Amino acid sequence: MHRMMYPQIKACISFAIACCIFLNSCHSDNKAVQLADTTAKTPPPIRYEPIAAVSSLDKSPMDVIYFPPEYPKLKMLDSIKTPPVFRIFYSRPQRSGRKIFGNVVKYGEHWRLGANEATEIEFFEDVYIQQTKIPAGRYILYCIPQPAEWTIVINKDLYSWGLKIDTNKDIFKFTVPTIKTEKPIEEFTIDATQSGAGADLWIGWDDTKIVLPVEIRNPKP
Amino acid sequence: MKKIKSILAILLLSGCVLSVSAQDTWPATDNSPMDMAYFPVDYPILKIRKQAPETPVVKVIYSRPTKKNRKVFGELVEYGTVWRLGANEATEIDFFKDVKIGNTKIKKGRYTLYAIPTQEKWTIILNKDNDVWGSFAYNQKNDILRTDINVQKITQPVEVFSMMFEKTNTGTNLLIAWEDVKVALPISF
């Protein structure tokens, strides 16, 4: 939902958001999101409670990113006529003072790239990653992190909770080098920026980030 | 409105242009974070326990503003106007099979969900224009369904805007609650 913003335009965007609130009651609240429990190894108990009981926010809230960036807003402003290329739903645990890689997230193990449900990526058209064609469709995305490189896996086990990966449904695997961040990233983040060939898919948390280039061979006007 | 829209356009587009160069700053979590609900309830957990049917029936994805001592219905959410049922991106509902709402057959697929709340009833709208922000660009031409459901008062106030599914004899109810009201949208399959 939020995009990376440069400080100088942040204030302007705040103004824009204030306009949204004024115009359409978008009523964002300022409640600080609490700390994530990414160490949980078993899924939480199934809830069958009345609605009042589920009315608290998740500790690792879900978020969505679109490519082109800010697609829903561009569409609202009538600035884009074509469908989006892809979008990703994921949940965002927080670092909260912990060492993440090699500790909270173990090297060599499957990691759901977030929290809660498996991270989902939907391509609305065929794209290419490392010269491999990814057909349009919905997939889940997970990662096998190592200190020097991450293997990003595209898998077909949709609508699953992220703790148990059915590797029989792996479809594509891509290995990319890790990059050290200059300063720690507090909230686990997936983002997409424009590149010459299409999109750069960024994934970052704590002291590590990666970039996975996504090639779009039929760019829209 | 037009003027504010063009200001918004300039600001948002300049944000996009500026953001193409590098990944220096990372976006923070949202104040009205996104959430989702499935029917069958907790489908993803049932799935990894191997207790789930092959596909879910329906999933709703929405954002969750908090009441925070404000008067919601009639003020923050105005009566009689189209509301995105949450915050940020408009609420999305994804049917994994054909279903019926009232007597209307709804084809498998994803739709945008809006509501026009009033004191006694809400008009629930299913619209085929997806991937949209708010209800700013809502166009009635793209409606698939409009149906009225009665507002129920609840005794225990709901602080954070909430949606969930409950099982019924004919399928499921999508329950939507905030402040002191709740509505139930019956979906049969």
CSV table of C-alpha atoms in Angstrom, one decimal:
chain,number,residue,atom,x,y,z
A,1,MET,CA,0.0,0.0,0.0
A,2,HIS,CA,2.6,2.5,1.0
A,3,ARG,CA,5.3,3.0,-1.5
A,4,MET,CA,8.9,4.1,-0.8
A,5,MET,CA,8.9,7.8,-0.7
A,6,TYR,CA,11.7,10.3,-0.8
A,7,PRO,CA,11.6,12.6,2.3
A,8,GLN,CA,11.0,15.8,0.2
A,9,ILE,CA,7.7,14.4,-1.2
A,10,LYS,CA,6.6,12.6,1.9
A,11,ALA,CA,4.9,15.8,3.2
A,12,CYS,CA,3.1,16.2,-0.1
A,13,ILE,CA,1.9,12.7,0.0
A,14,SER,CA,0.7,13.2,3.6
A,15,PHE,CA,-1.3,16.1,2.3
A,16,ALA,CA,-2.7,13.9,-0.5
A,17,ILE,CA,-3.7,11.3,2.1
A,18,ALA,CA,-5.3,13.9,4.2
A,19,CYS,CA,-7.3,14.9,1.2
A,20,CYS,CA,-8.4,11.3,0.8
A,21,ILE,CA,-9.5,11.2,4.4
A,22,PHE,CA,-11.4,14.4,4.0
A,23,LEU,CA,-13.0,13.3,0.8
A,24,ASN,CA,-13.9,9.7,1.4
A,25,SER,CA,-13.5,8.9,5.1
A,26,CYS,CA,-10.5,6.6,4.5
A,27,HIS,CA,-9.9,6.9,8.3
A,28,SER,CA,-6.5,5.4,8.7
A,29,ASP,CA,-5.6,5.1,12.3
A,30,ASN,CA,-2.3,5.7,14.0
A,31,LYS,CA,-2.2,2.7,16.2
A,32,ALA,CA,1.3,1.3,16.3
A,33,VAL,CA,1.4,-2.2,15.0
A,34,GLN,CA,2.7,-4.6,17.6
A,35,LEU,CA,5.6,-6.9,17.4
A,36,ALA,CA,5.6,-10.0,15.3
A,37,ASP,CA,6.0,-13.5,16.6
A,38,THR,CA,7.9,-15.0,13.7
A,39,THR,CA,9.3,-17.7,15.9
A,40,ALA,CA,6.0,-19.6,16.2
A,41,LYS,CA,6.5,-23.0,14.7
A,42,THR,CA,2.9,-24.2,14.7
A,43,PRO,CA,-0.1,-22.5,13.2
A,44,PRO,CA,-2.4,-20.8,15.6
A,45,PRO,CA,-5.5,-22.5,16.8
A,46,ILE,CA,-8.5,-22.2,14.4
A,47,ARG,CA,-10.8,-19.5,15.6
A,48,TYR,CA,-14.6,-20.0,15.6
A,49,GLU,CA,-15.3,-17.0,17.7
A,50,PRO,CA,-18.0,-14.4,17.4
A,51,ILE,CA,-17.0,-11.3,15.3
A,52,ALA,CA,-16.1,-9.1,18.3
A,53,ALA,CA,-13.4,-11.5,19.2
A,54,VAL,CA,-11.5,-11.2,15.9
A,55,SER,CA,-11.7,-7.5,15.9
A,56,SER,CA,-8.0,-6.9,16.7
A,57,LEU,CA,-5.2,-6.2,14.2
A,58,ASP,CA,-2.7,-8.8,13.2
A,59,LYS,CA,0.8,-8.4,14.7
A,60,SER,CA,2.3,-9.0,11.3
A,61,PRO,CA,-0.2,-7.1,9.1
A,62,MET,CA,-0.8,-8.1,5.5
A,63,ASP,CA,0.0,-5.7,2.7
A,64,VAL,CA,-0.1,-5.7,-1.1
A,65,ILE,CA,2.1,-4.3,-3.7
A,66,TYR,CA,1.3,-3.8,-7.4
A,67,PHE,CA,3.3,-3.4,-10.5
A,68,PRO,CA,3.2,-0.8,-12.0
A,69,PRO,CA,3.8,0.8,-8.6
A,70,GLU,CA,0.7,2.3,-7.1
A,71,TYR,CA,-1.5,0.7,-9.8
A,72,PRO,CA,-4.8,1.2,-7.9
A,73,LYS,CA,-4.1,4.9,-7.4
A,74,LEU,CA,-3.0,5.4,-11.0
A,75,LYS,CA,-6.2,3.7,-12.1
A,76,MET,CA,-8.3,5.8,-9.8
A,77,LEU,CA,-6.7,8.9,-11.4
A,78,ASP,CA,-7.4,7.5,-14.9
A,79,SER,CA,-3.7,7.6,-15.6
A,80,ILE,CA,-3.5,4.0,-16.7
A,81,LYS,CA,-5.7,2.0,-19.0
A,82,THR,CA,-4.0,-1.4,-19.1
A,83,PRO,CA,-4.3,-4.2,-16.5
A,84,PRO,CA,-1.5,-4.5,-13.8
A,85,VAL,CA,1.4,-6.8,-14.6
A,86,PHE,CA,1.6,-8.4,-11.2
A,87,ARG,CA,0.7,-8.0,-7.5
A,88,ILE,CA,2.0,-9.6,-4.3
A,89,PHE,CA,0.2,-10.2,-1.0
A,90,TYR,CA,2.4,-10.8,2.0
A,91,SER,CA,2.5,-10.3,5.8
A,92,ARG,CA,5.0,-8.0,7.5
A,93,PRO,CA,6.7,-9.1,10.7
A,94,GLN,CA,8.9,-6.7,12.5
A,95,ARG,CA,12.6,-7.0,13.5
A,96,SER,CA,12.1,-5.6,17.0
A,97,GLY,CA,15.7,-5.7,18.0
A,98,ARG,CA,16.3,-9.3,16.9
A,99,LYS,CA,19.0,-10.6,14.6
A,100,ILE,CA,16.9,-12.0,11.8
A,101,PHE,CA,19.0,-14.0,9.3
A,102,GLY,CA,20.8,-17.1,10.8
A,103,ASN,CA,18.6,-16.6,13.9
A,104,VAL,CA,14.9,-15.9,13.5
A,105,VAL,CA,15.0,-17.0,9.9
A,106,LYS,CA,17.3,-20.0,9.7
A,107,TYR,CA,19.8,-20.5,6.8
A,108,GLY,CA,19.0,-23.3,4.5
A,109,GLU,CA,15.4,-23.7,5.6
A,110,HIS,CA,12.2,-22.9,3.9
A,111,TRP,CA,10.9,-19.4,4.7
A,112,ARG,CA,7.5,-18.1,3.8
A,113,LEU,CA,8.8,-14.6,3.1
A,114,GLY,CA,6.7,-13.0,5.7
A,115,ALA,CA,4.3,-14.4,8.3
A,116,ASN,CA,0.9,-16.1,8.5
A,117,GLU,CA,-0.4,-17.2,5.1
A,118,ALA,CA,2.1,-18.1,2.3
A,119,THR,CA,3.1,-15.1,0.3
A,120,GLU,CA,1.1,-14.9,-3.0
A,121,ILE,CA,2.2,-13.5,-6.3
A,122,GLU,CA,-0.2,-13.1,-9.2
A,123,PHE,CA,1.0,-12.4,-12.7
A,124,PHE,CA,-1.6,-10.9,-15.0
A,125,GLU,CA,0.6,-11.6,-18.0
A,126,ASP,CA,3.5,-13.9,-18.9
A,127,VAL,CA,6.8,-12.5,-17.6
A,128,TYR,CA,10.4,-13.7,-17.7
A,129,ILE,CA,12.7,-14.2,-14.8
A,130,GLN,CA,16.3,-15.2,-15.6
A,131,GLN,CA,15.2,-16.0,-19.1
A,132,THR,CA,12.5,-18.4,-17.9
A,133,LYS,CA,9.0,-17.8,-18.9
A,134,ILE,CA,6.5,-17.6,-16.0
A,135,PRO,CA,3.0,-18.1,-17.3
A,136,ALA,CA,0.3,-15.7,-16.1
A,137,GLY,CA,-1.4,-17.0,-13.0
A,138,ARG,CA,-1.3,-17.2,-9.2
A,139,TYR,CA,1.5,-18.7,-7.3
A,140,ILE,CA,3.0,-18.7,-3.8
A,141,LEU,CA,6.5,-17.4,-3.3
A,142,TYR,CA,9.0,-18.7,-0.7
A,143,CYS,CA,12.7,-18.5,-0.1
A,144,ILE,CA,15.6,-20.6,1.0
A,145,PRO,CA,18.1,-18.0,2.5
A,146,GLN,CA,21.8,-18.5,2.7
A,147,PRO,CA,24.3,-15.9,3.8
A,148,ALA,CA,25.6,-15.1,0.3
A,149,GLU,CA,22.5,-16.0,-1.8
A,150,TRP,CA,18.8,-16.6,-1.6
A,151,THR,CA,16.9,-19.1,-3.6
A,152,ILE,CA,13.4,-17.7,-4.5
A,153,VAL,CA,10.9,-20.5,-5.2
A,154,ILE,CA,7.7,-20.1,-7.2
A,155,ASN,CA,5.3,-22.9,-6.1
A,156,LYS,CA,1.7,-23.8,-7.0
A,157,ASP,CA,0.5,-24.8,-3.4
A,158,LEU,CA,-2.0,-21.9,-3.3
A,159,TYR,CA,-4.1,-20.7,-0.3
A,160,SER,CA,-1.9,-22.4,2.2
A,161,TRP,CA,-0.5,-21.3,5.6
A,162,GLY,CA,3.2,-20.5,5.2
A,163,LEU,CA,4.7,-22.9,7.6
A,164,LYS,CA,4.4,-26.1,5.6
A,165,ILE,CA,5.7,-25.9,2.1
A,166,ASP,CA,4.7,-28.7,-0.3
A,167,THR,CA,7.9,-28.8,-2.3
A,168,ASN,CA,6.3,-31.2,-4.8
A,169,LYS,CA,4.5,-28.2,-6.1
A,170,ASP,CA,7.7,-26.2,-6.8
A,171,ILE,CA,7.7,-24.8,-10.3
A,172,PHE,CA,10.6,-22.4,-10.7
A,173,LYS,CA,13.7,-21.7,-8.6
A,174,PHE,CA,15.9,-18.6,-9.0
A,175,THR,CA,19.1,-17.9,-7.1
A,176,VAL,CA,20.1,-14.3,-6.4
A,177,PRO,CA,23.0,-12.8,-4.4
A,178,THR,CA,22.3,-11.1,-1.2
A,179,ILE,CA,23.1,-7.4,-0.7
A,180,LYS,CA,23.9,-5.9,2.7
A,181,THR,CA,21.7,-2.9,3.6
A,182,GLU,CA,23.2,0.3,4.8
A,183,LYS,CA,20.8,0.5,7.7
A,184,PRO,CA,18.6,-2.2,9.1
A,185,ILE,CA,15.1,-2.6,7.7
A,186,GLU,CA,12.7,-2.8,10.6
A,187,GLU,CA,9.6,-4.2,8.8
A,188,PHE,CA,9.9,-7.1,6.4
A,189,THR,CA,9.3,-5.5,3.0
A,190,ILE,CA,8.5,-6.6,-0.5
A,191,ASP,CA,8.5,-3.9,-3.2
A,192,ALA,CA,8.7,-3.5,-6.9
A,193,THR,CA,10.3,-0.6,-8.8
A,194,GLN,CA,10.5,0.1,-12.5
A,195,SER,CA,13.6,-1.1,-14.4
A,196,GLY,CA,14.8,-0.9,-18.0
A,197,ALA,CA,13.6,-4.4,-18.7
A,198,GLY,CA,10.4,-4.3,-16.6
A,199,ALA,CA,10.4,-4.5,-12.9
A,200,ASP,CA,12.8,-5.1,-10.1
A,201,LEU,CA,11.3,-7.1,-7.3
A,202,TRP,CA,13.0,-6.1,-3.9
A,203,ILE,CA,12.8,-8.2,-0.8
A,204,GLY,CA,14.5,-6.8,2.4
A,205,TRP,CA,14.6,-7.3,6.1
A,206,ASP,CA,17.1,-6.4,8.8
A,207,ASP,CA,20.6,-6.2,7.2
A,208,THR,CA,19.8,-8.1,4.0
A,209,LYS,CA,18.1,-7.4,0.7
A,210,ILE,CA,17.8,-9.0,-2.7
A,211,VAL,CA,16.6,-7.9,-6.1
A,212,LEU,CA,15.0,-10.2,-8.6
A,213,PRO,CA,14.6,-8.7,-12.0
A,214,VAL,CA,11.3,-9.4,-13.7
A,215,GLU,CA,11.4,-8.9,-17.5
A,216,ILE,CA,8.2,-7.7,-19.2
A,217,ARG,CA,8.6,-8.4,-22.9
A,218,ASN,CA,5.4,-6.7,-24.1
A,219,PRO,CA,5.5,-3.4,-22.3
A,220,LYS,CA,2.3,-1.4,-22.5
A,221,PRO,CA,2.2,2.0,-24.1
B,1,MET,CA,-13.0,17.5,-6.3
B,2,LYS,CA,-11.5,17.8,-9.8
B,3,LYS,CA,-8.8,20.2,-8.5
B,4,ILE,CA,-7.9,17.9,-5.6
B,5,LYS,CA,-7.8,15.0,-8.0
B,6,SER,CA,-5.3,16.7,-10.2
B,7,ILE,CA,-3.2,17.7,-7.2
B,8,LEU,CA,-3.3,14.1,-6.1
B,9,ALA,CA,-2.3,13.0,-9.6
B,10,ILE,CA,0.7,15.2,-9.7
B,11,LEU,CA,1.9,14.2,-6.2
B,12,LEU,CA,1.4,10.5,-6.8
B,13,LEU,CA,3.0,10.5,-10.2
B,14,SER,CA,6.0,12.4,-8.9
B,15,GLY,CA,6.3,9.8,-6.2
B,16,CYS,CA,6.4,7.1,-8.9
B,17,VAL,CA,8.9,8.8,-11.0
B,18,LEU,CA,11.2,9.4,-8.1
B,19,SER,CA,10.9,5.9,-6.8
B,20,VAL,CA,12.2,4.2,-9.9
B,21,SER,CA,15.9,5.0,-9.3
B,22,ALA,CA,16.8,2.8,-6.3
B,23,GLN,CA,15.6,1.0,-3.3
B,24,ASP,CA,16.9,3.4,-0.6
B,25,THR,CA,13.8,3.7,1.6
B,26,TRP,CA,11.4,1.0,2.4
B,27,PRO,CA,7.6,1.5,2.9
B,28,ALA,CA,6.2,1.3,6.4
B,29,THR,CA,3.3,-0.9,7.4
B,30,ASP,CA,-0.1,0.7,6.9
B,31,ASN,CA,-2.1,2.3,9.7
B,32,SER,CA,-5.2,0.5,8.4
B,33,PRO,CA,-3.5,-2.8,7.6
B,34,MET,CA,-4.9,-5.3,5.2
B,35,ASP,CA,-6.4,-8.6,6.2
B,36,MET,CA,-8.2,-11.5,4.7
B,37,ALA,CA,-10.9,-14.0,5.5
B,38,TYR,CA,-11.7,-17.3,3.9
B,39,PHE,CA,-14.6,-19.7,3.7
B,40,PRO,CA,-14.1,-22.4,4.8
B,41,VAL,CA,-13.0,-20.5,7.8
B,42,ASP,CA,-9.1,-20.6,8.2
B,43,TYR,CA,-8.8,-22.5,4.9
B,44,PRO,CA,-5.0,-22.1,4.8
B,45,ILE,CA,-4.5,-23.7,8.2
B,46,LEU,CA,-7.0,-26.5,7.3
B,47,LYS,CA,-5.0,-26.9,4.1
B,48,ILE,CA,-1.6,-27.6,5.7
B,49,ARG,CA,-3.4,-29.9,8.2
B,50,LYS,CA,-4.8,-31.8,5.2
B,51,GLN,CA,-8.3,-31.1,6.4
B,52,ALA,CA,-9.4,-28.7,3.7
B,53,PRO,CA,-11.4,-29.3,0.5
B,54,GLU,CA,-9.5,-28.9,-2.7
B,55,THR,CA,-10.2,-25.2,-3.2
B,56,PRO,CA,-11.7,-22.6,-0.9
B,57,VAL,CA,-15.2,-21.2,-1.8
B,58,VAL,CA,-14.6,-17.5,-1.2
B,59,LYS,CA,-12.0,-15.1,0.1
B,60,VAL,CA,-12.3,-11.5,1.0
B,61,ILE,CA,-9.4,-9.0,1.2
B,62,TYR,CA,-9.9,-5.7,2.9
B,63,SER,CA,-8.2,-3.0,5.0
B,64,ARG,CA,-9.0,-2.4,8.6
B,65,PRO,CA,-9.4,1.1,10.0
B,66,THR,CA,-9.8,1.5,13.8
B,67,LYS,CA,-12.7,3.4,15.4
B,68,LYS,CA,-10.6,5.3,18.0
B,69,ASN,CA,-13.4,7.1,19.8
B,70,ARG,CA,-14.8,8.5,16.6
B,71,LYS,CA,-18.4,8.2,15.6
B,72,VAL,CA,-18.3,5.9,12.6
B,73,PHE,CA,-21.6,5.5,10.9
B,74,GLY,CA,-23.4,8.7,9.9
B,75,GLU,CA,-20.2,10.7,10.4
B,76,LEU,CA,-16.9,9.1,9.4
B,77,VAL,CA,-18.8,6.8,7.0
B,78,GLU,CA,-21.6,8.9,5.6
B,79,TYR,CA,-25.0,7.4,5.2
B,80,GLY,CA,-26.1,7.1,1.6
B,81,THR,CA,-22.7,7.3,-0.1
B,82,VAL,CA,-20.7,4.5,-1.7
B,83,TRP,CA,-18.0,3.2,0.8
B,84,ARG,CA,-15.1,1.0,0.0
B,85,LEU,CA,-15.8,-1.2,3.1
B,86,GLY,CA,-12.5,-0.5,4.8
B,87,ALA,CA,-9.6,1.7,3.7
B,88,ASN,CA,-7.0,2.1,1.0
B,89,GLU,CA,-7.7,-0.3,-1.9
B,90,ALA,CA,-11.3,-1.2,-2.3
B,91,THR,CA,-12.4,-4.5,-0.7
B,92,GLU,CA,-12.0,-7.5,-3.0
B,93,ILE,CA,-14.0,-10.7,-3.0
B,94,ASP,CA,-12.8,-13.7,-4.8
B,95,PHE,CA,-15.2,-16.6,-5.5
B,96,PHE,CA,-13.5,-19.9,-6.4
B,97,LYS,CA,-16.8,-21.4,-7.7
B,98,ASP,CA,-20.1,-20.0,-9.0
B,99,VAL,CA,-22.3,-19.0,-6.1
B,100,LYS,CA,-25.7,-17.3,-5.6
B,101,ILE,CA,-26.4,-14.1,-3.7
B,102,GLY,CA,-30.2,-13.9,-3.3
B,103,ASN,CA,-31.4,-15.1,-6.6
B,104,THR,CA,-28.5,-13.7,-8.6
B,105,LYS,CA,-25.9,-16.1,-9.9
B,106,ILE,CA,-22.4,-14.9,-9.4
B,107,LYS,CA,-19.7,-16.4,-11.7
B,108,LYS,CA,-16.5,-17.6,-10.2
B,109,GLY,CA,-13.9,-14.8,-10.2
B,110,ARG,CA,-12.9,-11.7,-8.4
B,111,TYR,CA,-14.9,-8.6,-7.8
B,112,THR,CA,-14.8,-5.4,-5.9
B,113,LEU,CA,-17.2,-5.0,-3.0
B,114,TYR,CA,-18.7,-1.7,-1.9
B,115,ALA,CA,-21.6,-0.8,0.4
B,116,ILE,CA,-23.9,2.1,0.7
B,117,PRO,CA,-24.8,2.2,4.4
B,118,THR,CA,-27.9,3.7,5.9
B,119,GLN,CA,-29.2,3.5,9.4
B,120,GLU,CA,-31.6,0.5,8.7
B,121,LYS,CA,-30.0,-1.2,5.8
B,122,TRP,CA,-26.9,-1.5,3.7
B,123,THR,CA,-26.8,-1.8,-0.1
B,124,ILE,CA,-24.1,-4.3,-0.9
B,125,ILE,CA,-22.5,-3.8,-4.3
B,126,LEU,CA,-20.5,-6.3,-6.3
B,127,ASN,CA,-18.7,-4.5,-9.1
B,128,LYS,CA,-16.5,-6.0,-11.8
B,129,ASP,CA,-13.9,-3.2,-12.0
B,130,ASN,CA,-11.0,-4.6,-10.0
B,131,ASP,CA,-7.6,-3.3,-8.6
B,132,VAL,CA,-9.0,0.0,-7.6
B,133,TRP,CA,-8.3,2.5,-4.9
B,134,GLY,CA,-11.2,3.5,-2.7
B,135,SER,CA,-14.5,4.4,-4.2
B,136,PHE,CA,-13.2,7.5,-6.0
B,137,ALA,CA,-13.5,6.0,-9.5
B,138,TYR,CA,-16.6,3.8,-8.7
B,139,ASN,CA,-18.8,3.4,-11.7
B,140,GLN,CA,-22.3,1.9,-11.3
B,141,LYS,CA,-22.2,0.7,-14.9
B,142,ASN,CA,-19.8,-2.1,-13.8
B,143,ASP,CA,-22.1,-3.4,-11.1
B,144,ILE,CA,-22.9,-7.1,-11.1
B,145,LEU,CA,-25.2,-7.0,-8.1
B,146,ARG,CA,-26.9,-4.6,-5.7
B,147,THR,CA,-28.6,-6.2,-2.7
B,148,ASP,CA,-30.0,-4.7,0.5
B,149,ILE,CA,-29.4,-6.3,3.8
B,150,ASN,CA,-30.6,-5.3,7.2
B,151,VAL,CA,-28.4,-3.6,9.8
B,152,GLN,CA,-28.2,-5.5,13.2
B,153,LYS,CA,-27.2,-3.8,16.4
B,154,ILE,CA,-24.5,-5.5,18.4
B,155,THR,CA,-24.0,-5.2,22.1
B,156,GLN,CA,-20.2,-5.5,22.2
B,157,PRO,CA,-18.7,-2.7,20.1
B,158,VAL,CA,-16.2,-3.6,17.4
B,159,GLU,CA,-13.2,-1.4,17.5
B,160,VAL,CA,-11.4,-2.5,14.3
B,161,PHE,CA,-13.4,-2.9,11.1
B,162,SER,CA,-13.9,-6.6,10.7
B,163,MET,CA,-15.1,-9.2,8.2
B,164,MET,CA,-15.4,-12.9,8.6
B,165,PHE,CA,-17.4,-15.8,7.3
B,166,GLU,CA,-19.8,-18.1,9.2
B,167,LYS,CA,-21.3,-21.4,8.0
B,168,THR,CA,-25.0,-21.5,7.2
B,169,ASN,CA,-27.4,-24.2,6.0
B,170,THR,CA,-27.2,-22.9,2.5
B,171,GLY,CA,-23.6,-21.8,2.3
B,172,THR,CA,-22.0,-19.0,4.2
B,173,ASN,CA,-22.7,-15.5,5.6
B,174,LEU,CA,-20.1,-12.8,5.1
B,175,LEU,CA,-20.3,-10.9,8.3
B,176,ILE,CA,-19.2,-7.3,8.3
B,177,ALA,CA,-19.0,-5.4,11.6
B,178,TRP,CA,-17.8,-2.0,12.9
B,179,GLU,CA,-18.8,0.2,15.8
B,180,ASP,CA,-22.2,-1.0,17.0
B,181,VAL,CA,-23.5,-2.6,13.9
B,182,LYS,CA,-23.2,-5.8,11.9
B,183,VAL,CA,-24.6,-7.0,8.6
B,184,ALA,CA,-24.7,-10.5,7.1
B,185,LEU,CA,-24.5,-11.1,3.4
B,186,PRO,CA,-25.9,-14.6,2.6
B,187,ILE,CA,-24.0,-16.5,-0.1
B,188,SER,CA,-25.3,-19.9,-1.2
B,189,PHE,CA,-23.6,-22.7,-3.2
